[in-house]
GROMACS .gro file of C-alpha atoms in nm:
model
  351
    1PRO     CA    1  -5.096 -13.299   8.764
    2VAL     CA    2  -5.397 -13.102   8.645
    3ASP     CA    3  -5.713 -13.294   8.557
    4GLU     CA    4  -5.824 -13.039   8.300
    5PRO     CA    5  -5.653 -13.005   7.960
    6THR     CA    6  -5.420 -12.709   7.935
    7ALA     CA    7  -5.578 -12.424   7.741
    8SER     CA    8  -5.384 -12.285   7.448
    9ILE     CA    9  -5.261 -11.929   7.490
   10ALA     CA   10  -5.305 -11.700   7.193
   11THR     CA   11  -4.994 -11.520   7.071
   12ASP     CA   12  -5.151 -11.180   7.130
   13THR     CA   13  -5.130 -11.236   7.505
   14LEU     CA   14  -4.769 -11.119   7.474
   15SER     CA   15  -4.874 -10.781   7.335
   16PRO     CA   16  -4.925 -10.483   7.569
   17SER     CA   17  -5.239 -10.515   7.778
   18PRO     CA   18  -5.508 -10.251   7.728
   19CYS     CA   19  -5.570 -10.240   8.104
   20PRO     CA   20  -5.353 -10.307   8.412
   21ILE     CA   21  -5.485 -10.646   8.526
   22ILE     CA   22  -5.252 -10.934   8.618
   23PRO     CA   23  -5.299 -11.203   8.500
   24ARG     CA   24  -5.434 -11.065   8.176
   25PRO     CA   25  -5.804 -11.149   8.123
   26GLN     CA   26  -5.913 -11.369   7.835
   27GLU     CA   27  -6.123 -11.098   7.668
   28ILE     CA   28  -6.117 -10.720   7.714
   29SER     CA   29  -6.323 -10.458   7.534
   30ILE     CA   30  -6.241 -10.093   7.603
   31HIS     CA   31  -6.539  -9.860   7.564
   32GLY     CA   32  -6.365  -9.531   7.640
   33GLY     CA   33  -6.440  -9.282   7.915
   34ARG     CA   34  -6.425  -9.333   8.289
   35LEU     CA   35  -6.675  -9.403   8.566
   36ARG     CA   36  -6.618  -9.169   8.861
   37ILE     CA   37  -6.720  -9.274   9.213
   38THR     CA   38  -6.794  -8.979   9.437
   39ALA     CA   39  -6.636  -9.025   9.780
   40CYS     CA   40  -6.582  -9.392   9.688
   41ARG     CA   41  -6.941  -9.490   9.767
   42LEU     CA   42  -7.100  -9.801   9.619
   43SER     CA   43  -7.449  -9.940   9.668
   44VAL     CA   44  -7.471 -10.317   9.624
   45VAL     CA   45  -7.752 -10.486   9.437
   46GLY     CA   46  -7.794 -10.865   9.438
   47SER     CA   47  -7.582 -10.944   9.743
   48THR     CA   48  -7.596 -11.313   9.841
   49GLU     CA   49  -7.381 -11.555  10.035
   50ALA     CA   50  -7.194 -11.629   9.710
   51THR     CA   51  -7.089 -11.264   9.678
   52HIS     CA   52  -6.979 -11.203  10.037
   53SER     CA   53  -6.609 -11.280   9.982
   54ALA     CA   54  -6.607 -11.044   9.682
   55GLU     CA   55  -6.770 -10.765   9.885
   56ALA     CA   56  -6.529 -10.819  10.175
   57TRP     CA   57  -6.231 -10.802   9.940
   58LEU     CA   58  -6.348 -10.474   9.785
   59ALA     CA   59  -6.418 -10.326  10.127
   60GLU     CA   60  -6.061 -10.409  10.234
   61GLN     CA   61  -5.905 -10.276   9.914
   62LEU     CA   62  -6.110  -9.957   9.890
   63ALA     CA   63  -6.241  -9.876  10.238
   64PRO     CA   64  -6.487 -10.043  10.475
   65ALA     CA   65  -6.712  -9.740  10.443
   66CYS     CA   66  -6.734  -9.757  10.064
   67PHE     CA   67  -7.055  -9.963  10.072
   68VAL     CA   68  -7.376  -9.789  10.166
   69GLU     CA   69  -7.736  -9.900  10.202
   70GLY     CA   70  -7.962  -9.793   9.918
   71ALA     CA   71  -7.885  -9.606   9.599
   72THR     CA   72  -7.862  -9.226   9.599
   73ALA     CA   73  -7.752  -8.964   9.351
   74THR     CA   74  -7.397  -8.981   9.487
   75THR     CA   75  -7.353  -9.358   9.476
   76VAL     CA   76  -7.259  -9.598   9.200
   77GLN     CA   77  -7.446  -9.929   9.181
   78LEU     CA   78  -7.244 -10.250   9.202
   79ARG     CA   79  -7.479 -10.515   9.065
   80PHE     CA   80  -7.414 -10.887   9.122
   81THR     CA   81  -7.592 -11.133   8.891
   82HIS     CA   82  -7.576 -11.515   8.904
   83ARG     CA   83  -7.509 -11.695   8.576
   84ASP     CA   84  -7.501 -12.072   8.624
   85THR     CA   85  -7.371 -12.115   8.270
   86LEU     CA   86  -7.036 -11.962   8.370
   87GLY     CA   87  -6.763 -12.197   8.496
   88PRO     CA   88  -6.663 -12.226   8.866
   89GLU     CA   89  -6.396 -11.953   8.842
   90ALA     CA   90  -6.526 -11.758   8.542
   91TYR     CA   91  -6.672 -11.410   8.556
   92GLU     CA   92  -6.787 -11.118   8.346
   93LEU     CA   93  -6.721 -10.760   8.451
   94ARG     CA   94  -6.887 -10.460   8.289
   95ILE     CA   95  -6.811 -10.101   8.385
   96ALA     CA   96  -7.028  -9.836   8.221
   97ALA     CA   97  -7.174  -9.495   8.295
   98GLY     CA   98  -7.474  -9.659   8.457
   99GLY     CA   99  -7.271  -9.860   8.711
  100ILE     CA  100  -7.078 -10.185   8.755
  101ASP     CA  101  -7.211 -10.530   8.669
  102VAL     CA  102  -7.051 -10.854   8.789
  103LEU     CA  103  -7.173 -11.187   8.655
  104ALA     CA  104  -7.056 -11.525   8.786
  105GLY     CA  105  -7.183 -11.869   8.873
  106ARG     CA  106  -6.979 -11.943   9.186
  107PRO     CA  107  -6.822 -11.752   9.478
  108GLN     CA  108  -6.475 -11.786   9.319
  109GLY     CA  109  -6.594 -11.610   9.005
  110PHE     CA  110  -6.744 -11.320   9.199
  111PHE     CA  111  -6.422 -11.295   9.402
  112TYR     CA  112  -6.194 -11.288   9.097
  113ALA     CA  113  -6.413 -11.022   8.940
  114ALA     CA  114  -6.365 -10.814   9.256
  115VAL     CA  115  -5.989 -10.868   9.236
  116SER     CA  116  -5.988 -10.738   8.879
  117LEU     CA  117  -6.210 -10.446   8.976
  118ALA     CA  118  -5.975 -10.345   9.258
  119GLN     CA  119  -5.680 -10.353   9.018
  120LEU     CA  120  -5.860 -10.114   8.782
  121VAL     CA  121  -5.924  -9.846   9.046
  122GLU     CA  122  -5.734  -9.521   8.997
  123ILE     CA  123  -5.723  -9.249   9.259
  124ASP     CA  124  -5.628  -8.897   9.151
  125THR     CA  125  -5.637  -8.618   9.409
  126GLY     CA  126  -5.906  -8.798   9.603
  127THR     CA  127  -6.123  -8.888   9.304
  128VAL     CA  128  -6.182  -9.260   9.247
  129SER     CA  129  -6.240  -9.366   8.887
  130LEU     CA  130  -6.257  -9.680   8.673
  131PRO     CA  131  -6.219  -9.730   8.297
  132GLN     CA  132  -6.539  -9.814   8.113
  133LEU     CA  133  -6.489 -10.161   7.967
  134SER     CA  134  -6.613 -10.520   7.948
  135ILE     CA  135  -6.418 -10.828   8.057
  136LYS     CA  136  -6.486 -11.199   8.009
  137ASP     CA  137  -6.238 -11.410   8.199
  138HIS     CA  138  -6.158 -11.755   8.335
  139PRO     CA  139  -5.828 -11.908   8.450
  140ARG     CA  140  -5.610 -12.079   8.192
  141PHE     CA  141  -5.490 -12.328   8.454
  142ALA     CA  142  -5.690 -12.508   8.721
  143TYR     CA  143  -5.396 -12.528   8.966
  144ARG     CA  144  -5.225 -12.194   9.025
  145GLY     CA  145  -4.987 -12.248   9.312
  146PHE     CA  146  -4.715 -12.098   9.529
  147MET     CA  147  -4.486 -12.300   9.758
  148LEU     CA  148  -4.322 -12.156  10.069
  149ASP     CA  149  -4.050 -12.349  10.254
  150CYS     CA  150  -4.088 -12.265  10.623
  151ALA     CA  151  -3.864 -12.550  10.742
  152ARG     CA  152  -3.531 -12.411  10.626
  153HIS     CA  153  -3.633 -12.051  10.694
  154PHE     CA  154  -3.908 -11.982  10.946
  155HIS     CA  155  -4.165 -11.722  10.837
  156ASP     CA  156  -4.402 -11.586  11.098
  157LYS     CA  157  -4.781 -11.575  11.074
  158ALA     CA  158  -4.792 -11.212  10.965
  159THR     CA  159  -4.560 -11.284  10.671
  160ILE     CA  160  -4.777 -11.575  10.555
  161ILE     CA  161  -5.095 -11.368  10.587
  162ALA     CA  162  -4.935 -11.095  10.372
  163LEU     CA  163  -4.823 -11.358  10.119
  164LEU     CA  164  -5.175 -11.499  10.092
  165ASP     CA  165  -5.305 -11.149  10.023
  166HIS     CA  166  -5.054 -11.110   9.739
  167MET     CA  167  -5.157 -11.452   9.605
  168ALA     CA  168  -5.519 -11.340   9.599
  169ARG     CA  169  -5.426 -11.029   9.400
  170LEU     CA  170  -5.280 -11.259   9.134
  171LYS     CA  171  -5.573 -11.507   9.150
  172LEU     CA  172  -5.349 -11.790   9.273
  173ASN     CA  173  -5.553 -12.064   9.437
  174HIS     CA  174  -5.316 -12.317   9.601
  175PHE     CA  175  -5.069 -12.251   9.884
  176HIS     CA  176  -4.822 -12.540   9.923
  177TRP     CA  177  -4.690 -12.504  10.280
  178HIS     CA  178  -4.362 -12.690  10.334
  179LEU     CA  179  -4.370 -12.743  10.712
  180THR     CA  180  -4.105 -13.008  10.784
  181ASP     CA  181  -3.759 -13.092  10.658
  182ASP     CA  182  -3.410 -13.179  10.777
  183GLU     CA  183  -3.353 -12.828  10.911
  184GLY     CA  184  -3.674 -12.768  11.103
  185TRP     CA  185  -4.010 -12.905  11.219
  186ARG     CA  186  -4.286 -12.641  11.237
  187LEU     CA  187  -4.606 -12.838  11.311
  188PRO     CA  188  -4.738 -12.908  11.665
  189VAL     CA  189  -4.832 -13.274  11.714
  190ALA     CA  190  -5.035 -13.404  12.008
  191GLY     CA  191  -4.830 -13.646  12.218
  192LEU     CA  192  -4.499 -13.552  12.053
  193PRO     CA  193  -4.396 -13.222  12.214
  194GLU     CA  194  -4.026 -13.275  12.140
  195LEU     CA  195  -4.089 -13.223  11.770
  196THR     CA  196  -4.132 -12.850  11.828
  197ALA     CA  197  -3.945 -12.818  12.158
  198ARG     CA  198  -3.624 -12.950  11.995
  199GLY     CA  199  -3.688 -13.002  11.626
  200ALA     CA  200  -3.800 -12.645  11.557
  201TRP     CA  201  -3.472 -12.484  11.663
  202ARG     CA  202  -3.119 -12.450  11.526
  203GLY     CA  203  -2.813 -12.312  11.701
  204GLU     CA  204  -2.480 -12.383  11.865
  205HIS     CA  205  -2.631 -12.576  12.157
  206GLU     CA  206  -2.949 -12.702  11.988
  207ALA     CA  207  -3.045 -13.042  11.851
  208LEU     CA  208  -2.991 -12.903  11.501
  209ALA     CA  209  -2.677 -12.719  11.395
  210PRO     CA  210  -2.691 -12.375  11.232
  211GLN     CA  211  -2.782 -12.388  10.863
  212PHE     CA  212  -2.846 -12.146  10.578
  213GLY     CA  213  -2.694 -11.849  10.757
  214SER     CA  214  -2.906 -11.880  11.071
  215GLY     CA  215  -2.596 -11.827  11.288
  216PRO     CA  216  -2.492 -11.968  11.628
  217GLU     CA  217  -2.777 -11.813  11.826
  218ARG     CA  218  -3.107 -11.995  11.874
  219TYR     CA  219  -3.308 -11.967  11.553
  220GLY     CA  220  -3.643 -12.109  11.444
  221GLY     CA  221  -4.000 -12.138  11.563
  222TYR     CA  222  -4.321 -12.324  11.498
  223TYR     CA  223  -4.688 -12.254  11.443
  224ARG     CA  224  -4.943 -12.291  11.717
  225ARG     CA  225  -5.267 -12.465  11.629
  226GLU     CA  226  -5.453 -12.134  11.652
  227ASP     CA  227  -5.198 -11.980  11.410
  228ILE     CA  228  -5.262 -12.255  11.158
  229ARG     CA  229  -5.638 -12.229  11.191
  230GLU     CA  230  -5.620 -11.852  11.140
  231ILE     CA  231  -5.399 -11.891  10.831
  232VAL     CA  232  -5.626 -12.158  10.681
  233ALA     CA  233  -5.937 -11.946  10.748
  234PHE     CA  234  -5.773 -11.638  10.596
  235ALA     CA  235  -5.677 -11.840  10.286
  236THR     CA  236  -6.027 -11.987  10.257
  237ARG     CA  237  -6.182 -11.640  10.247
  238ARG     CA  238  -5.961 -11.574   9.944
  239HIS     CA  239  -6.047 -11.907   9.779
  240ILE     CA  240  -5.697 -12.043   9.838
  241THR     CA  241  -5.651 -12.408   9.936
  242VAL     CA  242  -5.367 -12.478  10.181
  243THR     CA  243  -5.180 -12.803  10.117
  244PRO     CA  244  -4.936 -12.893  10.398
  245GLU     CA  245  -4.622 -13.090  10.322
  246ILE     CA  246  -4.480 -13.344  10.570
  247ASP     CA  247  -4.167 -13.474  10.397
  248ILE     CA  248  -4.102 -13.848  10.455
  249PRO     CA  249  -3.919 -14.085  10.475
  250GLY     CA  250  -3.614 -13.876  10.379
  251HIS     CA  251  -3.575 -13.513  10.481
  252SER     CA  252  -3.667 -13.622  10.836
  253ARG     CA  253  -3.358 -13.519  11.030
  254ALA     CA  254  -3.537 -13.257  11.243
  255ALA     CA  255  -3.784 -13.521  11.365
  256ILE     CA  256  -3.514 -13.783  11.421
  257ARG     CA  257  -3.289 -13.542  11.610
  258ALA     CA  258  -3.585 -13.433  11.823
  259GLN     CA  259  -3.629 -13.787  11.961
  260PRO     CA  260  -3.346 -14.011  11.836
  261ASP     CA  261  -3.424 -14.282  12.093
  262LEU     CA  262  -3.763 -14.342  11.924
  263TRP     CA  263  -3.676 -14.332  11.554
  264GLN     CA  264  -3.325 -14.473  11.528
  265GLU     CA  265  -3.213 -14.836  11.548
  266PRO     CA  266  -2.889 -14.867  11.752
  267ALA     CA  267  -2.776 -15.172  11.551
  268ASP     CA  268  -2.831 -15.003  11.214
  269ALA     CA  269  -2.493 -15.001  11.035
  270SER     CA  270  -2.622 -14.861  10.704
  271ASP     CA  271  -2.374 -14.635  10.530
  272TYR     CA  272  -2.544 -14.360  10.334
  273THR     CA  273  -2.507 -13.990  10.263
  274SER     CA  274  -2.798 -13.779  10.144
  275VAL     CA  275  -2.754 -13.511   9.880
  276GLN     CA  276  -2.750 -13.263  10.171
  277LEU     CA  277  -2.455 -13.462  10.320
  278TYR     CA  278  -2.660 -13.600  10.610
  279LYS     CA  279  -2.611 -13.953  10.742
  280ASP     CA  280  -2.913 -13.959  10.975
  281ASN     CA  281  -3.212 -13.807  10.796
  282VAL     CA  282  -3.423 -14.109  10.688
  283LEU     CA  283  -3.700 -14.277  10.889
  284ASN     CA  284  -3.666 -14.653  10.940
  285PRO     CA  285  -3.966 -14.832  10.781
  286ALA     CA  286  -3.915 -15.146  10.994
  287LEU     CA  287  -3.958 -14.981  11.335
  288PRO     CA  288  -4.310 -14.985  11.487
  289GLY     CA  289  -4.244 -14.640  11.632
  290THR     CA  290  -4.216 -14.498  11.278
  291TYR     CA  291  -4.576 -14.588  11.202
  292GLN     CA  292  -4.703 -14.461  11.536
  293PHE     CA  293  -4.523 -14.135  11.461
  294LEU     CA  294  -4.669 -14.106  11.111
  295GLU     CA  295  -5.022 -14.176  11.229
  296GLN     CA  296  -5.000 -13.915  11.504
  297VAL     CA  297  -4.863 -13.658  11.262
  298LEU     CA  298  -5.119 -13.726  10.989
  299ASP     CA  299  -5.404 -13.722  11.242
  300GLU     CA  300  -5.290 -13.376  11.348
  301VAL     CA  301  -5.260 -13.260  10.986
  302CYS     CA  302  -5.608 -13.386  10.897
  303ALA     CA  303  -5.757 -13.210  11.200
  304LEU     CA  304  -5.597 -12.875  11.109
  305PHE     CA  305  -5.621 -12.867  10.729
  306PRO     CA  306  -5.958 -12.912  10.555
  307GLY     CA  307  -5.815 -12.945  10.202
  308ARG     CA  308  -5.827 -13.269  10.003
  309TYR     CA  309  -5.452 -13.329   9.989
  310VAL     CA  310  -5.148 -13.376  10.210
  311HIS     CA  311  -4.808 -13.372  10.038
  312ILE     CA  312  -4.581 -13.641  10.184
  313GLY     CA  313  -4.260 -13.573   9.990
  314GLY     CA  314  -4.100 -13.909   9.912
  315ASP     CA  315  -3.795 -13.761   9.742
  316GLU     CA  316  -3.417 -13.800   9.777
  317VAL     CA  317  -3.393 -14.122   9.978
  318PRO     CA  318  -3.021 -14.203   9.933
  319ASP     CA  319  -2.863 -14.526   9.817
  320GLY     CA  320  -2.730 -14.744  10.100
  321VAL     CA  321  -3.005 -14.657  10.344
  322TRP     CA  322  -3.158 -14.952  10.541
  323GLU     CA  323  -2.910 -15.202  10.395
  324GLY     CA  324  -2.727 -15.240  10.727
  325SER     CA  325  -3.042 -15.243  10.943
  326PRO     CA  326  -3.125 -15.582  11.101
  327THR     CA  327  -3.494 -15.489  11.134
  328CYS     CA  328  -3.513 -15.380  10.769
  329GLN     CA  329  -3.344 -15.699  10.652
  330ALA     CA  330  -3.594 -15.902  10.855
  331MET     CA  331  -3.879 -15.704  10.698
  332LEU     CA  332  -3.742 -15.774  10.351
  333ALA     CA  333  -3.746 -16.148  10.424
  334GLU     CA  334  -4.091 -16.133  10.582
  335HIS     CA  335  -4.252 -15.971  10.277
  336GLY     CA  336  -4.038 -16.139  10.013
  337TYR     CA  337  -3.905 -15.809   9.884
  338ASP     CA  338  -3.603 -15.799   9.652
  339SER     CA  339  -3.481 -15.449   9.737
  340VAL     CA  340  -3.484 -15.205  10.026
  341LYS     CA  341  -3.654 -14.964   9.785
  342ASP     CA  342  -3.967 -15.174   9.837
  343LEU     CA  343  -3.963 -15.068  10.203
  344GLN     CA  344  -4.016 -14.706  10.102
  345ARG     CA  345  -4.316 -14.808   9.891
  346TYR     CA  346  -4.457 -15.001  10.189
  347LEU     CA  347  -4.420 -14.699  10.419
  348LEU     CA  348  -4.569 -14.451  10.171
  349GLU     CA  349  -4.863 -14.680  10.097
  350HIS     CA  350  -4.929 -14.702  10.472
  351ALA     CA  351  -4.920 -14.321  10.500
   0.00000   0.00000   0.00000
């Protein structure tokens, strides 16, 4: 859910855009003519801590050597100006014969202006040029997200870094990172090494059988803590929040198969089949070890991810689960619950 009301989108947003920026800015005025940058050299005016991510982005997209100290006859001024009246992600961009002006009130606004500026650059036989225009822009939606499932298919650090760069080019600001599921566990957890030693791998002789075309050979992987920190830091520099997902109490087969002696009740005679046709993919909310497991996992998540949210799934718990578990039946009686569905609520509230 988004806290802010959804902005209406005018019908003319479906007409051809007068300049190649995605997503299309709210307001564009084309002045005609082009601003040419000799040898791609810019002199920055008004640089502050709030503009550093914008400058770094432009340096990466153009060339690290494009910024020079002091204005000369062969440089174009890039002027940053703070406007507190502009919203957190809003910006104004003006390109004219006298240089480039960027106005914003927050680092995100300066960064998104730089993203638009980089999209406008044209290079023709070594000459860098920009159209002369004015843009006033702010996002239509507060939450602009992309979800990547790394449990069913493992994607290495380099792939995720490249994805985050593409997200930044489209001004997306939330990366939902699906790290655990029935088919793989990708997060290191202190005190629970089996989660990645066994739960991160599929294959003919592994704890998890081949799935989704992964074949009989050993397939999978997990992220080291330093990998996660690097990914989170890279995302932060692009004003992208990383939200990890730890899917519970269903979709937990990789964790259960990693250490079945800890998270399965031998006397549990419950007869259930998940929509994925699994009969052993749900955590037992009446076992003390389940809560120790969850607390260790969430402690690890909170240490690695600075964002406000952790996604804990909660979906697709099948009918029949926990009904044949002596410990679950005892928990029902202890709390006066009418249905085993109340046990899921208890577990999620604890998490």
